[in-house]
Amino acid sequence: MINVNVNVCSVNEYSDGSCQETFSSTSYNGDVRVSNNNKTCQQWSAQTPESHKYTSNSMYVDGSVTAAENKCRAHINEGYEYLWCYVAGGVRWESCGVPHCSNSKL
């Protein structure tokens, strides 16, 4: 048996795109730009302070690396089930705790 923990938020409470409307994290196109530990996410178009392989525009629901800015993302076709970003300050990356919306299409 698999336990799934889903945080639910009210759409009215999170009308700024800070909740996931579907269960698939790769379709999340919201604006959360900080990790669970409140660290600012690195720009996906930048290779510092963390270098990475996520340079292809097709990996982003936004349509491009530039449009993804420094938003929490789960890259298309990479198998991630959660949103994350690169951060500075002693760790390479952190997950982003973006809850599912209460009217989500789960």
N, CA, C and O atoms as CSV, one atom per row, in Angstrom:
chain,resi,resn,atom,element,x,y,z
A,1,MET,N,N,0.841,-1.181,0.000
A,1,MET,CA,C,0.000,0.000,0.000
A,1,MET,C,C,0.886,1.244,0.000
A,1,MET,O,O,1.861,1.322,0.747
A,2,ILE,N,N,0.544,2.192,-0.826
A,2,ILE,CA,C,1.311,3.427,-0.939
A,2,ILE,C,C,0.544,4.549,-0.268
A,2,ILE,O,O,-0.632,4.769,-0.560
A,3,ASN,N,N,1.209,5.258,0.633
A,3,ASN,CA,C,0.611,6.429,1.262
A,3,ASN,C,C,0.990,7.661,0.464
A,3,ASN,O,O,2.164,7.862,0.151
A,4,VAL,N,N,0.019,8.480,0.133
A,4,VAL,CA,C,0.277,9.716,-0.581
A,4,VAL,C,C,-0.194,10.868,0.287
A,4,VAL,O,O,-1.369,10.945,0.647
A,5,ASN,N,N,0.707,11.748,0.616
A,5,ASN,CA,C,0.364,12.938,1.392
A,5,ASN,C,C,0.173,14.094,0.435
A,5,ASN,O,O,1.099,14.451,-0.292
A,6,VAL,N,N,-0.992,14.678,0.421
A,6,VAL,CA,C,-1.263,15.806,-0.457
A,6,VAL,C,C,-1.723,16.978,0.402
A,6,VAL,O,O,-2.730,16.889,1.105
A,7,ASN,N,N,-0.978,18.069,0.336
A,7,ASN,CA,C,-1.396,19.290,1.014
A,7,ASN,C,C,-2.415,19.987,0.130
A,7,ASN,O,O,-2.182,20.155,-1.068
A,8,VAL,N,N,-3.519,20.388,0.692
A,8,VAL,CA,C,-4.575,21.031,-0.090
A,8,VAL,C,C,-4.692,22.486,0.337
A,8,VAL,O,O,-4.660,22.807,1.525
A,9,CYS,N,N,-4.828,23.354,-0.647
A,9,CYS,CA,C,-5.008,24.771,-0.349
A,9,CYS,C,C,-6.242,25.273,-1.082
A,9,CYS,O,O,-6.696,24.657,-2.046
A,10,SER,N,N,-6.757,26.346,-0.637
A,10,SER,CA,C,-7.919,26.954,-1.273
A,10,SER,C,C,-7.473,27.784,-2.464
A,10,SER,O,O,-6.498,28.527,-2.358
A,11,VAL,N,N,-8.156,27.679,-3.591
A,11,VAL,CA,C,-7.798,28.458,-4.773
A,11,VAL,C,C,-7.908,29.943,-4.488
A,11,VAL,O,O,-7.079,30.724,-4.955
A,12,ASN,N,N,-8.913,30.346,-3.730
A,12,ASN,CA,C,-9.044,31.758,-3.384
A,12,ASN,C,C,-7.834,32.234,-2.584
A,12,ASN,O,O,-7.375,33.366,-2.736
A,13,GLU,N,N,-7.335,31.358,-1.742
A,13,GLU,CA,C,-6.196,31.683,-0.905
A,13,GLU,C,C,-4.907,31.768,-1.730
A,13,GLU,O,O,-3.994,32.520,-1.389
A,14,TYR,N,N,-4.840,30.996,-2.810
A,14,TYR,CA,C,-3.633,30.918,-3.636
A,14,TYR,C,C,-3.938,31.275,-5.082
A,14,TYR,O,O,-3.630,30.498,-5.986
A,15,SER,N,N,-4.521,32.402,-5.308
A,15,SER,CA,C,-4.895,32.795,-6.667
A,15,SER,C,C,-3.702,33.260,-7.493
A,15,SER,O,O,-3.867,33.639,-8.652
A,16,ASP,N,N,-2.505,33.237,-6.913
A,16,ASP,CA,C,-1.306,33.704,-7.600
A,16,ASP,C,C,-0.524,32.586,-8.280
A,16,ASP,O,O,0.615,32.809,-8.688
A,17,GLY,N,N,-1.095,31.396,-8.416
A,17,GLY,CA,C,-0.391,30.291,-9.058
A,17,GLY,C,C,0.526,29.555,-8.106
A,17,GLY,O,O,1.427,28.843,-8.549
A,18,SER,N,N,0.319,29.709,-6.808
A,18,SER,CA,C,1.199,29.058,-5.850
A,18,SER,C,C,0.687,27.697,-5.390
A,18,SER,O,O,1.147,27.173,-4.376
A,19,CYS,N,N,-0.267,27.118,-6.132
A,19,CYS,CA,C,-0.667,25.741,-5.863
A,19,CYS,C,C,-0.741,24.988,-7.192
A,19,CYS,O,O,-0.921,25.584,-8.254
A,20,GLN,N,N,-0.595,23.665,-7.106
A,20,GLN,CA,C,-0.598,22.820,-8.299
A,20,GLN,C,C,-2.026,22.421,-8.640
A,20,GLN,O,O,-2.759,21.928,-7.783
A,21,GLU,N,N,-2.417,22.633,-9.878
A,21,GLU,CA,C,-3.783,22.332,-10.301
A,21,GLU,C,C,-3.949,20.886,-10.746
A,21,GLU,O,O,-5.079,20.403,-10.825
A,22,THR,N,N,-2.870,20.184,-11.039
A,22,THR,CA,C,-2.934,18.775,-11.417
A,22,THR,C,C,-1.969,17.994,-10.548
A,22,THR,O,O,-1.115,18.577,-9.880
A,23,PHE,N,N,-2.102,16.681,-10.555
A,23,PHE,CA,C,-1.221,15.842,-9.753
A,23,PHE,C,C,0.172,15.767,-10.376
A,23,PHE,O,O,1.146,15.468,-9.685
A,24,SER,N,N,0.269,16.032,-11.663
A,24,SER,CA,C,1.557,15.979,-12.358
A,24,SER,C,C,2.352,17.257,-12.117
A,24,SER,O,O,1.942,18.341,-12.534
A,25,SER,N,N,3.481,17.124,-11.448
A,25,SER,CA,C,4.314,18.294,-11.166
A,25,SER,C,C,4.899,18.902,-12.428
A,25,SER,O,O,5.214,20.092,-12.442
A,26,THR,N,N,5.054,18.115,-13.492
A,26,THR,CA,C,5.634,18.654,-14.723
A,26,THR,C,C,4.723,19.654,-15.406
A,26,THR,O,O,5.182,20.414,-16.260
A,27,SER,N,N,3.441,19.676,-15.054
A,27,SER,CA,C,2.513,20.636,-15.670
A,27,SER,C,C,2.380,21.917,-14.843
A,27,SER,O,O,1.659,22.833,-15.238
A,28,TYR,N,N,3.061,21.988,-13.713
A,28,TYR,CA,C,2.979,23.179,-12.861
A,28,TYR,C,C,3.636,24.369,-13.556
A,28,TYR,O,O,4.799,24.304,-13.954
A,29,ASN,N,N,2.874,25.457,-13.697
A,29,ASN,CA,C,3.357,26.654,-14.380
A,29,ASN,C,C,3.200,27.885,-13.485
A,29,ASN,O,O,3.011,29.000,-13.971
A,30,GLY,N,N,3.280,27.664,-12.169
A,30,GLY,CA,C,3.098,28.752,-11.220
A,30,GLY,C,C,4.362,29.559,-10.982
A,30,GLY,O,O,5.383,29.359,-11.641
A,31,ASP,N,N,4.275,30.474,-10.029
A,31,ASP,CA,C,5.329,31.456,-9.816
A,31,ASP,C,C,6.132,31.292,-8.529
A,31,ASP,O,O,6.858,32.212,-8.152
A,32,VAL,N,N,6.029,30.164,-7.846
A,32,VAL,CA,C,6.803,29.980,-6.616
A,32,VAL,C,C,8.288,29.941,-6.976
A,32,VAL,O,O,8.704,29.208,-7.874
A,33,ARG,N,N,9.081,30.747,-6.258
A,33,ARG,CA,C,10.505,30.917,-6.572
A,33,ARG,C,C,11.406,30.683,-5.364
A,33,ARG,O,O,12.570,31.086,-5.366
A,34,VAL,N,N,10.878,30.043,-4.350
A,34,VAL,CA,C,11.670,29.733,-3.155
A,34,VAL,C,C,11.489,28.266,-2.785
A,34,VAL,O,O,10.443,27.670,-3.040
A,35,SER,N,N,12.534,27.695,-2.176
A,35,SER,CA,C,12.500,26.300,-1.759
A,35,SER,C,C,11.730,26.141,-0.453
A,35,SER,O,O,11.276,27.118,0.143
A,36,ASN,N,N,11.594,24.898,-0.025
A,36,ASN,CA,C,10.946,24.607,1.262
A,36,ASN,C,C,11.613,25.355,2.407
A,36,ASN,O,O,10.952,25.731,3.376
A,37,ASN,N,N,12.908,25.570,2.299
A,37,ASN,CA,C,13.659,26.267,3.341
A,37,ASN,C,C,13.770,27.761,3.078
A,37,ASN,O,O,14.624,28.441,3.647
A,38,ASN,N,N,12.896,28.267,2.210
A,38,ASN,CA,C,12.808,29.695,1.912
A,38,ASN,C,C,14.074,30.270,1.269
A,38,ASN,O,O,14.391,31.445,1.449
A,39,LYS,N,N,14.788,29.434,0.524
A,39,LYS,CA,C,15.955,29.916,-0.229
A,39,LYS,C,C,15.506,30.297,-1.634
A,39,LYS,O,O,14.702,29.595,-2.248
A,40,THR,N,N,16.017,31.387,-2.128
A,40,THR,CA,C,15.677,31.846,-3.474
A,40,THR,C,C,16.242,30.887,-4.515
A,40,THR,O,O,17.402,30.483,-4.438
A,41,CYS,N,N,15.420,30.534,-5.474
A,41,CYS,CA,C,15.842,29.628,-6.542
A,41,CYS,C,C,16.773,30.330,-7.529
A,41,CYS,O,O,16.640,31.528,-7.780
A,42,GLN,N,N,17.699,29.582,-8.075
A,42,GLN,CA,C,18.622,30.060,-9.099
A,42,GLN,C,C,17.892,30.149,-10.436
A,42,GLN,O,O,17.014,29.333,-10.716
A,43,GLN,N,N,18.244,31.121,-11.256
A,43,GLN,CA,C,17.714,31.217,-12.619
A,43,GLN,C,C,18.077,29.943,-13.383
A,43,GLN,O,O,19.225,29.502,-13.335
A,44,TRP,N,N,17.117,29.351,-14.084
A,44,TRP,CA,C,17.399,28.143,-14.864
A,44,TRP,C,C,18.347,28.437,-16.022
A,44,TRP,O,O,19.037,27.533,-16.492
A,45,SER,N,N,18.394,29.667,-16.485
A,45,SER,CA,C,19.292,30.033,-17.587
A,45,SER,C,C,20.728,30.264,-17.105
A,45,SER,O,O,21.636,30.424,-17.920
A,46,ALA,N,N,20.933,30.282,-15.794
A,46,ALA,CA,C,22.272,30.520,-15.230
A,46,ALA,C,C,22.989,29.196,-14.950
A,46,ALA,O,O,22.354,28.174,-14.688
A,47,GLN,N,N,24.276,29.233,-15.008
A,47,GLN,CA,C,25.094,28.064,-14.674
A,47,GLN,C,C,25.905,28.296,-13.397
A,47,GLN,O,O,26.804,27.519,-13.078
A,48,THR,N,N,25.586,29.356,-12.678
A,48,THR,CA,C,26.231,29.611,-11.392
A,48,THR,C,C,25.174,30.075,-10.404
A,48,THR,O,O,24.249,30.765,-10.831
A,49,PRO,N,N,25.235,29.763,-9.156
A,49,PRO,CA,C,26.350,29.042,-8.542
A,49,PRO,C,C,26.359,27.545,-8.841
A,49,PRO,O,O,27.375,26.890,-8.608
A,50,GLU,N,N,25.268,26.987,-9.346
A,50,GLU,CA,C,25.213,25.554,-9.664
A,50,GLU,C,C,25.122,25.334,-11.165
A,50,GLU,O,O,24.218,25.858,-11.815
A,51,SER,N,N,26.054,24.561,-11.723
A,51,SER,CA,C,25.961,24.212,-13.145
A,51,SER,C,C,25.000,23.029,-13.274
A,51,SER,O,O,24.860,22.230,-12.348
A,52,HIS,N,N,24.339,22.925,-14.434
A,52,HIS,CA,C,23.338,21.872,-14.622
A,52,HIS,C,C,23.114,21.592,-16.095
A,52,HIS,O,O,23.602,22.307,-16.970
A,53,LYS,N,N,22.353,20.515,-16.348
A,53,LYS,CA,C,22.070,20.063,-17.716
A,53,LYS,C,C,20.721,20.527,-18.248
A,53,LYS,O,O,20.363,20.177,-19.373
A,54,TYR,N,N,19.968,21.295,-17.488
A,54,TYR,CA,C,18.599,21.660,-17.859
A,54,TYR,C,C,18.577,22.904,-18.739
A,54,TYR,O,O,18.093,23.959,-18.328
A,55,THR,N,N,19.104,22.770,-19.948
A,55,THR,CA,C,19.263,23.908,-20.841
A,55,THR,C,C,18.331,23.875,-22.055
A,55,THR,O,O,18.239,24.860,-22.788
A,56,SER,N,N,17.653,22.771,-22.270
A,56,SER,CA,C,16.777,22.639,-23.438
A,56,SER,C,C,15.417,23.281,-23.165
A,56,SER,O,O,14.790,23.002,-22.143
A,57,ASN,N,N,14.969,24.128,-24.066
A,57,ASN,CA,C,13.674,24.799,-23.927
A,57,ASN,C,C,12.523,23.804,-23.786
A,57,ASN,O,O,11.538,24.091,-23.105
A,58,SER,N,N,12.637,22.635,-24.424
A,58,SER,CA,C,11.556,21.644,-24.402
A,58,SER,C,C,11.373,20.996,-23.025
A,58,SER,O,O,10.399,20.272,-22.816
A,59,MET,N,N,12.270,21.237,-22.107
A,59,MET,CA,C,12.177,20.665,-20.756
A,59,MET,C,C,11.282,21.480,-19.837
A,59,MET,O,O,11.019,21.077,-18.704
A,60,TYR,N,N,10.816,22.618,-20.319
A,60,TYR,CA,C,10.078,23.546,-19.464
A,60,TYR,C,C,8.651,23.739,-19.946
A,60,TYR,O,O,8.410,23.973,-21.130
A,61,VAL,N,N,7.713,23.639,-19.022
A,61,VAL,CA,C,6.305,23.875,-19.323
A,61,VAL,C,C,6.096,25.319,-19.777
A,61,VAL,O,O,5.120,25.620,-20.464
A,62,ASP,N,N,7.002,26.203,-19.397
A,62,ASP,CA,C,6.933,27.616,-19.773
A,62,ASP,C,C,7.253,27.830,-21.252
A,62,ASP,O,O,6.930,28.878,-21.811
A,63,GLY,N,N,7.888,26.839,-21.889
A,63,GLY,CA,C,8.259,26.948,-23.289
A,63,GLY,C,C,9.712,27.289,-23.523
A,63,GLY,O,O,10.226,27.084,-24.623
A,64,SER,N,N,10.390,27.810,-22.503
A,64,SER,CA,C,11.816,28.118,-22.659
A,64,SER,C,C,12.497,28.230,-21.301
A,64,SER,O,O,11.854,28.442,-20.273
A,65,VAL,N,N,13.802,28.083,-21.331
A,65,VAL,CA,C,14.621,28.230,-20.125
A,65,VAL,C,C,14.469,29.649,-19.585
A,65,VAL,O,O,14.335,29.852,-18.379
A,66,THR,N,N,14.491,30.613,-20.478
A,66,THR,CA,C,14.382,32.016,-20.074
A,66,THR,C,C,13.035,32.299,-19.408
A,66,THR,O,O,12.978,32.984,-18.387
A,67,ALA,N,N,11.962,31.777,-19.981
A,67,ALA,CA,C,10.629,32.009,-19.424
A,67,ALA,C,C,10.445,31.332,-18.059
A,67,ALA,O,O,9.643,31.790,-17.246
A,68,ALA,N,N,11.172,30.261,-17.811
A,68,ALA,CA,C,11.082,29.565,-16.520
A,68,ALA,C,C,11.702,30.389,-15.392
A,68,ALA,O,O,11.450,30.140,-14.213
A,69,GLU,N,N,12.512,31.370,-15.773
A,69,GLU,CA,C,13.158,32.273,-14.818
A,69,GLU,C,C,13.780,31.483,-13.668
A,69,GLU,O,O,14.615,30.610,-13.905
A,70,ASN,N,N,13.391,31.771,-12.441
A,70,ASN,CA,C,13.910,31.023,-11.292
A,70,ASN,C,C,12.763,30.351,-10.528
A,70,ASN,O,O,12.786,30.254,-9.301
A,71,LYS,N,N,11.766,29.892,-11.283
A,71,LYS,CA,C,10.578,29.282,-10.680
A,71,LYS,C,C,10.817,27.795,-10.391
A,71,LYS,O,O,11.574,27.127,-11.095
A,72,CYS,N,N,10.169,27.304,-9.363
A,72,CYS,CA,C,10.238,25.881,-9.035
A,72,CYS,C,C,9.647,25.082,-10.191
A,72,CYS,O,O,8.569,25.406,-10.690
A,73,ARG,N,N,10.355,24.040,-10.614
A,73,ARG,CA,C,9.902,23.237,-11.743
A,73,ARG,C,C,10.237,21.764,-11.550
A,73,ARG,O,O,11.147,21.413,-10.799
A,74,ALA,N,N,9.489,20.911,-12.237
A,74,ALA,CA,C,9.795,19.494,-12.416
A,74,ALA,C,C,9.920,19.335,-13.919
A,74,ALA,O,O,8.947,19.545,-14.643
A,75,HIS,N,N,11.074,18.977,-14.394
A,75,HIS,CA,C,11.354,19.002,-15.834
A,75,HIS,C,C,10.644,17.881,-16.588
A,75,HIS,O,O,10.585,16.741,-16.127
A,76,ILE,N,N,10.113,18.225,-17.740
A,76,ILE,CA,C,9.389,17.297,-18.594
A,76,ILE,C,C,10.332,16.175,-19.027
A,76,ILE,O,O,11.471,16.428,-19.417
A,77,ASN,N,N,9.851,14.941,-18.954
A,77,ASN,CA,C,10.573,13.725,-19.350
A,77,ASN,C,C,11.793,13.422,-18.485
A,77,ASN,O,O,12.669,12.672,-18.915
A,78,GLU,N,N,11.874,13.971,-17.306
A,78,GLU,CA,C,12.989,13.680,-16.410
A,78,GLU,C,C,12.566,12.768,-15.263
A,78,GLU,O,O,13.416,12.329,-14.490
A,79,GLY,N,N,11.284,12.475,-15.136
A,79,GLY,CA,C,10.799,11.544,-14.138
A,79,GLY,C,C,10.618,12.103,-12.735
A,79,GLY,O,O,10.405,11.341,-11.792
A,80,TYR,N,N,10.697,13.414,-12.582
A,80,TYR,CA,C,10.517,14.004,-11.256
A,80,TYR,C,C,9.046,14.038,-10.885
A,80,TYR,O,O,8.194,14.383,-11.704
A,81,GLU,N,N,8.760,13.681,-9.658
A,81,GLU,CA,C,7.395,13.690,-9.139
A,81,GLU,C,C,7.176,14.885,-8.230
A,81,GLU,O,O,6.108,15.017,-7.631
A,82,TYR,N,N,8.151,15.743,-8.118
A,82,TYR,CA,C,8.073,16.871,-7.194
A,82,TYR,C,C,8.723,18.097,-7.822
A,82,TYR,O,O,9.528,17.982,-8.746
A,83,LEU,N,N,8.370,19.249,-7.319
A,83,LEU,CA,C,8.938,20.512,-7.791
A,83,LEU,C,C,10.207,20.807,-7.007
A,83,LEU,O,O,10.290,20.511,-5.815
A,84,TRP,N,N,11.188,21.387,-7.671
A,84,TRP,CA,C,12.464,21.674,-7.037
A,84,TRP,C,C,13.173,22.790,-7.781
A,84,TRP,O,O,12.727,23.232,-8.840
A,85,CYS,N,N,14.299,23.246,-7.206
A,85,CYS,CA,C,15.146,24.232,-7.875
A,85,CYS,C,C,16.547,24.189,-7.276
A,85,CYS,O,O,16.764,23.674,-6.179
A,86,TYR,N,N,17.488,24.746,-8.029
A,86,TYR,CA,C,18.845,24.907,-7.510
A,86,TYR,C,C,18.864,26.118,-6.596
A,86,TYR,O,O,18.186,27.114,-6.845
A,87,VAL,N,N,19.653,26.017,-5.531
A,87,VAL,CA,C,19.770,27.107,-4.562
A,87,VAL,C,C,21.236,27.302,-4.200
A,87,VAL,O,O,22.062,26.423,-4.446
A,88,ALA,N,N,21.549,28.425,-3.630
A,88,ALA,CA,C,22.907,28.700,-3.152
A,88,ALA,C,C,22.943,28.484,-1.644
A,88,ALA,O,O,21.904,28.433,-0.987
A,89,GLY,N,N,24.132,28.361,-1.115
A,89,GLY,CA,C,24.260,28.324,0.338
A,89,GLY,C,C,24.476,26.960,0.943
A,89,GLY,O,O,23.852,26.629,1.951
A,90,GLY,N,N,25.337,26.165,0.358
A,90,GLY,CA,C,25.723,24.918,0.991
A,90,GLY,C,C,25.049,23.660,0.479
A,90,GLY,O,O,25.568,22.564,0.687
A,91,VAL,N,N,23.910,23.783,-0.183
A,91,VAL,CA,C,23.258,22.623,-0.791
A,91,VAL,C,C,23.055,22.918,-2.272
A,91,VAL,O,O,22.895,24.074,-2.661
A,92,ARG,N,N,23.061,21.883,-3.090
A,92,ARG,CA,C,22.939,22.061,-4.540
A,92,ARG,C,C,21.507,22.405,-4.944
A,92,ARG,O,O,21.295,23.318,-5.742
A,93,TRP,N,N,20.534,21.693,-4.409
A,93,TRP,CA,C,19.130,21.902,-4.772
A,93,TRP,C,C,18.245,21.596,-3.573
A,93,TRP,O,O,18.666,20.948,-2.615
A,94,GLU,N,N,17.015,22.076,-3.649
A,94,GLU,CA,C,16.009,21.785,-2.632
A,94,GLU,C,C,14.647,21.640,-3.294
A,94,GLU,O,O,14.393,22.197,-4.362
A,95,SER,N,N,13.786,20.887,-2.645
A,95,SER,CA,C,12.425,20.755,-3.156
A,95,SER,C,C,11.615,21.995,-2.774
A,95,SER,O,O,11.972,22.740,-1.861
A,96,CYS,N,N,10.529,22.188,-3.495
A,96,CYS,CA,C,9.635,23.318,-3.260
A,96,CYS,C,C,8.288,22.755,-2.820
A,96,CYS,O,O,7.694,21.943,-3.529
A,97,GLY,N,N,7.819,23.168,-1.693
A,97,GLY,CA,C,6.570,22.649,-1.146
A,97,GLY,C,C,5.357,23.357,-1.699
A,97,GLY,O,O,4.696,24.112,-0.986
A,98,VAL,N,N,5.061,23.123,-2.952
A,98,VAL,CA,C,3.901,23.759,-3.575
A,98,VAL,C,C,2.711,22.822,-3.398
A,98,VAL,O,O,2.696,21.731,-3.967
A,99,PRO,N,N,1.716,23.233,-2.617
A,99,PRO,CA,C,0.572,22.351,-2.355
A,99,PRO,C,C,-0.344,22.224,-3.568
A,99,PRO,O,O,-0.265,23.019,-4.504
A,100,HIS,N,N,-1.206,21.225,-3.542
A,100,HIS,CA,C,-2.212,21.031,-4.580
A,100,HIS,C,C,-3.427,21.900,-4.262
A,100,HIS,O,O,-3.821,22.030,-3.103
A,101,CYS,N,N,-4.007,22.483,-5.285
A,101,CYS,CA,C,-5.195,23.316,-5.114
A,101,CYS,C,C,-6.388,22.457,-4.712
A,101,CYS,O,O,-6.437,21.274,-5.050
A,102,SER,N,N,-7.335,23.026,-4.008
A,102,SER,CA,C,-8.492,22.254,-3.534
A,102,SER,C,C,-9.395,21.801,-4.661
A,102,SER,O,O,-10.106,20.807,-4.511
A,103,ASN,N,N,-9.391,22.502,-5.794
A,103,ASN,CA,C,-10.209,22.084,-6.935
A,103,ASN,C,C,-9.337,21.428,-8.009
A,103,ASN,O,O,-9.684,21.444,-9.190
A,104,SER,N,N,-8.206,20.853,-7.594
A,104,SER,CA,C,-7.254,20.302,-8.555
A,104,SER,C,C,-7.834,19.129,-9.316
A,104,SER,O,O,-8.769,18.471,-8.861
A,105,LYS,N,N,-7.257,18.875,-10.495
A,105,LYS,CA,C,-7.716,17.832,-11.392
A,105,LYS,C,C,-6.932,16.551,-11.105
A,105,LYS,O,O,-6.210,16.056,-11.971
A,106,LEU,N,N,-7.073,16.015,-9.892
A,106,LEU,CA,C,-6.322,14.825,-9.488
A,106,LEU,C,C,-6.980,13.573,-9.991
A,106,LEU,O,O,-6.485,12.474,-9.744
